[in-house]
Tab-separated table of C-alpha atoms in Angstrom:
chain	number	residue	atom	x	y	z
S	14	MET	CA	-11.552	-7.320	-23.762
S	15	ARG	CA	-12.285	-6.661	-27.418
S	16	PRO	CA	-9.307	-6.452	-29.769
S	17	PRO	CA	-8.722	-2.803	-30.763
S	18	SER	CA	-9.980	-1.721	-34.179
S	19	GLY	CA	-10.362	1.462	-36.188
S	20	SER	CA	-13.527	2.299	-34.251
S	21	THR	CA	-12.055	1.735	-30.778
S	22	ARG	CA	-12.264	4.805	-28.519
S	23	LEU	CA	-8.994	5.742	-26.844
S	24	ALA	CA	-8.400	7.228	-23.388
S	25	ALA	CA	-5.146	7.640	-21.483
S	26	VAL	CA	-3.359	8.826	-18.376
S	27	ILE	CA	-0.445	11.234	-18.764
S	28	GLY	CA	2.255	11.927	-16.190
S	29	ASP	CA	5.901	11.533	-15.311
S	30	PRO	CA	6.447	9.008	-13.890
S	31	VAL	CA	3.382	7.032	-14.947
S	32	ARG	CA	4.614	3.438	-15.192
S	33	HIS	CA	3.335	2.744	-11.674
S	34	SER	CA	-0.238	3.747	-12.555
S	35	LEU	CA	-3.026	1.226	-12.030
S	36	SER	CA	-5.387	3.322	-14.157
S	37	PRO	CA	-5.011	1.192	-17.328
S	38	LEU	CA	-5.833	-1.984	-15.399
S	39	LEU	CA	-8.846	-0.408	-13.679
S	40	HIS	CA	-10.276	1.254	-16.779
S	41	ASN	CA	-9.705	-1.653	-19.179
S	42	THR	CA	-11.268	-4.069	-16.681
S	43	ALA	CA	-14.324	-1.812	-16.480
S	44	PHE	CA	-14.504	-1.436	-20.267
S	45	ALA	CA	-14.410	-5.223	-20.676
S	46	ALA	CA	-17.074	-5.767	-18.014
S	47	LEU	CA	-19.332	-3.237	-19.743
S	48	ASP	CA	-18.501	-4.628	-23.220
S	49	LEU	CA	-17.324	-1.206	-24.388
S	50	ASP	CA	-15.079	-0.812	-27.429
S	51	TRP	CA	-12.600	1.368	-25.540
S	52	VAL	CA	-8.941	1.056	-24.571
S	53	TYR	CA	-7.007	2.993	-21.919
S	54	VAL	CA	-3.212	3.404	-21.942
S	55	ALA	CA	-0.516	5.105	-19.872
S	56	LEU	CA	1.576	7.721	-21.683
S	57	GLU	CA	4.704	9.123	-20.081
S	58	VAL	CA	4.889	12.829	-20.909
S	59	ALA	CA	8.008	14.675	-19.783
S	60	PRO	CA	7.750	17.959	-17.864
S	61	GLY	CA	6.976	20.774	-20.267
S	62	GLY	CA	5.081	18.479	-22.632
S	63	ALA	CA	1.515	19.011	-21.413
S	64	ALA	CA	0.435	21.470	-24.116
S	65	ALA	CA	1.818	19.192	-26.851
S	66	ALA	CA	-0.009	16.244	-25.284
S	67	LEU	CA	-3.289	18.163	-25.462
S	68	ASP	CA	-2.611	19.061	-29.105
S	69	ALA	CA	-2.091	15.338	-29.753
S	70	MET	CA	-5.343	14.601	-27.925
S	71	ARG	CA	-7.203	16.789	-30.423
S	72	THR	CA	-5.321	15.481	-33.453
S	73	LEU	CA	-5.676	11.794	-32.551
S	74	GLY	CA	-9.235	12.066	-31.273
S	75	ILE	CA	-8.372	10.775	-27.799
S	76	ALA	CA	-11.684	10.882	-25.934
S	77	GLY	CA	-10.380	11.556	-22.454
S	78	LEU	CA	-7.241	12.009	-20.403
S	79	SER	CA	-6.505	11.424	-16.766
S	80	VAL	CA	-3.754	13.783	-15.629
S	81	THR	CA	-1.227	13.192	-12.878
S	82	MET	CA	1.899	14.976	-11.685
S	83	PRO	CA	3.580	17.099	-12.806
S	84	HIS	CA	1.049	18.228	-15.426
S	85	LYS	CA	-2.165	19.278	-13.650
S	86	GLU	CA	-1.455	23.007	-13.693
S	87	ALA	CA	-0.016	23.082	-17.223
S	88	VAL	CA	-2.956	21.056	-18.543
S	89	ALA	CA	-5.431	23.461	-16.943
S	90	ALA	CA	-3.671	26.366	-18.653
S	91	ALA	CA	-3.860	24.608	-22.045
S	92	CYS	CA	-7.543	23.568	-21.939
S	93	ASP	CA	-10.188	25.408	-23.949
S	94	GLU	CA	-12.552	25.475	-20.991
S	95	LEU	CA	-12.412	24.635	-17.276
S	96	THR	CA	-15.110	23.604	-14.849
S	97	GLU	CA	-15.635	25.935	-11.887
S	98	GLU	CA	-13.576	23.694	-9.593
S	99	ALA	CA	-10.675	23.346	-12.033
S	100	ALA	CA	-10.650	27.100	-12.674
S	101	ALA	CA	-10.584	27.902	-8.949
S	102	LEU	CA	-7.698	25.494	-8.420
S	103	ARG	CA	-5.881	26.287	-11.695
S	104	ALA	CA	-5.358	22.535	-12.017
S	105	ALA	CA	-7.073	19.765	-13.992
S	106	ASN	CA	-6.869	16.040	-13.301
S	107	CYS	CA	-8.983	14.950	-16.260
S	108	VAL	CA	-9.788	16.314	-19.695
S	109	VAL	CA	-12.781	15.501	-21.883
S	110	ASN	CA	-12.534	15.938	-25.650
S	111	ASP	CA	-15.902	17.367	-26.707
S	112	GLY	CA	-15.621	17.415	-30.499
S	113	GLY	CA	-12.150	18.945	-30.378
S	114	ARG	CA	-12.934	21.321	-27.506
S	115	LEU	CA	-10.941	20.241	-24.457
S	116	ILE	CA	-12.700	20.671	-21.119
S	117	GLY	CA	-10.648	20.364	-17.942
S	118	HIS	CA	-12.156	18.978	-14.750
S	119	ASN	CA	-10.805	18.540	-11.231
S	120	THR	CA	-12.179	15.663	-9.162
S	121	ASP	CA	-9.194	15.215	-6.816
S	122	GLY	CA	-10.802	16.856	-3.794
S	123	ASP	CA	-14.116	15.021	-4.033
S	124	GLY	CA	-12.294	11.742	-4.651
S	125	PHE	CA	-10.052	12.299	-1.649
S	126	LEU	CA	-12.996	13.004	0.675
S	127	ALA	CA	-14.876	9.955	-0.635
S	128	ALA	CA	-11.844	7.722	-0.008
S	129	LEU	CA	-11.344	9.232	3.446
S	130	ALA	CA	-14.925	8.346	4.348
S	131	ALA	CA	-14.941	4.898	2.726
S	132	GLU	CA	-11.505	3.672	3.794
S	133	LEU	CA	-11.002	5.388	7.156
S	134	ASP	CA	-14.552	6.400	8.138
S	135	LEU	CA	-13.054	9.822	8.815
S	136	ASP	CA	-14.876	13.148	8.678
S	137	PRO	CA	-12.416	16.068	8.533
S	138	ALA	CA	-14.887	18.520	10.098
S	139	GLY	CA	-13.267	20.304	13.026
S	140	ARG	CA	-9.973	18.431	12.658
S	141	ARG	CA	-6.430	19.799	12.516
S	142	CYS	CA	-5.101	18.816	9.092
S	143	VAL	CA	-1.672	19.158	7.495
S	144	VAL	CA	-1.168	19.025	3.721
S	145	LEU	CA	2.363	18.419	2.464
S	146	GLY	CA	2.883	19.957	-0.965
S	147	ALA	CA	1.491	22.859	-2.962
S	148	GLY	CA	0.933	21.433	-6.443
S	149	GLY	CA	-2.333	20.631	-8.178
S	150	ALA	CA	-3.293	17.671	-5.974
S	151	ALA	CA	-2.327	19.504	-2.775
S	152	ARG	CA	-4.483	22.507	-3.700
S	153	SER	CA	-7.450	20.275	-4.510
S	154	ILE	CA	-7.192	18.325	-1.268
S	155	ALA	CA	-6.561	21.387	0.904
S	156	LEU	CA	-9.598	23.175	-0.540
S	157	ALA	CA	-11.763	20.068	-0.141
S	158	LEU	CA	-10.735	19.785	3.518
S	159	ALA	CA	-11.525	23.460	4.125
S	160	ARG	CA	-14.927	23.143	2.447
S	161	ALA	CA	-15.625	20.020	4.522
S	162	GLY	CA	-15.249	22.070	7.692
S	163	ALA	CA	-11.714	21.255	8.816
S	164	GLY	CA	-10.740	23.265	11.873
S	165	GLU	CA	-7.335	24.045	10.402
S	166	VAL	CA	-5.504	23.220	7.183
S	167	ALA	CA	-1.777	23.814	7.545
S	168	VAL	CA	0.162	23.853	4.271
S	169	VAL	CA	3.812	22.775	4.189
S	170	ASN	CA	5.960	23.246	1.091
S	171	ARG	CA	9.634	23.780	0.281
S	172	THR	CA	8.725	26.945	-1.627
S	173	ALA	CA	6.955	29.238	0.832
S	174	SER	CA	5.345	31.395	-1.870
S	175	ARG	CA	3.524	28.353	-3.282
S	176	ALA	CA	2.336	27.361	0.179
S	177	HIS	CA	0.946	30.887	0.646
S	178	GLU	CA	-0.940	30.590	-2.668
S	179	VAL	CA	-2.645	27.418	-1.429
S	180	ALA	CA	-3.422	28.827	2.014
S	181	ALA	CA	-4.995	31.905	0.398
S	182	LEU	CA	-7.636	29.658	-1.208
S	183	LEU	CA	-8.723	28.253	2.142
S	184	GLY	CA	-10.061	31.256	4.018
S	185	PRO	CA	-9.597	31.541	7.786
S	186	VAL	CA	-8.703	27.857	8.314
S	187	GLY	CA	-5.654	28.006	6.039
S	188	ARG	CA	-2.154	28.681	7.318
S	189	VAL	CA	1.401	28.211	6.134
S	190	VAL	CA	3.824	26.278	8.297
S	191	GLY	CA	7.520	27.058	8.126
S	192	PRO	CA	10.440	24.886	9.238
S	193	ASP	CA	10.507	26.308	12.776
S	194	ASP	CA	6.916	25.280	13.541
S	195	LEU	CA	6.785	22.051	11.567
S	196	ALA	CA	7.473	19.613	14.408
S	197	SER	CA	4.821	21.042	16.735
S	198	VAL	CA	2.191	21.277	13.997
S	199	MET	CA	2.817	17.700	12.853
S	200	ALA	CA	2.658	16.455	16.450
S	201	GLY	CA	-0.762	18.033	16.925
S	202	ALA	CA	-2.211	17.013	13.560
S	203	GLU	CA	-5.200	14.692	13.333
S	204	LEU	CA	-4.770	14.134	9.595
S	205	ILE	CA	-1.566	14.401	7.549
S	206	VAL	CA	-1.784	14.223	3.752
S	207	ASN	CA	1.304	13.683	1.592
S	208	ALA	CA	0.535	15.378	-1.729
S	209	THR	CA	4.178	15.604	-2.804
S	210	SER	CA	6.002	13.491	-5.367
S	211	LEU	CA	7.978	11.742	-2.605
S	212	GLY	CA	7.645	7.997	-3.075
S	213	MET	CA	6.343	8.181	-6.656
S	214	GLY	CA	7.838	5.996	-9.357
């Protein structure tokens, strides 16, 4: 890897917690292999700090940000522009700095489906799926499953109103599961996705 200089391009991941992230290792390894004068760092940004982080992105000329929990929704709200997917989900997992104009993207759903196919050789079409959580990642994954033809996407969340918001994006395959039905729905599920913060950090 090249030593950083005044011309080095900077990219980062923001989240809380973020110390566990492998993104710096992956990106810096790729930059070195491609002989790019870039560096990628992890920045812990406390809840409520997303808008300030995007202001810093503009000020410091940070070229791109990866965004993880709990900031995906707040980042989407603070961007200058959103792609169609990010706007539909009201969540962004990456931001590109285009000359000071910050454009929010959401690649979570596509990435999830690609990993599902590559790692598990699993096609969600026609399957009974359960998504735990109702944040930015959960919305992205639930919508991706619905678009991929899942037979059912059941959304489970501690706050029922947030689960209903996610299910409303999914059309006829979306449903909200409450505590009384949770055991039976989980028992019949063919795919269970944990999109909560449980186990992070």
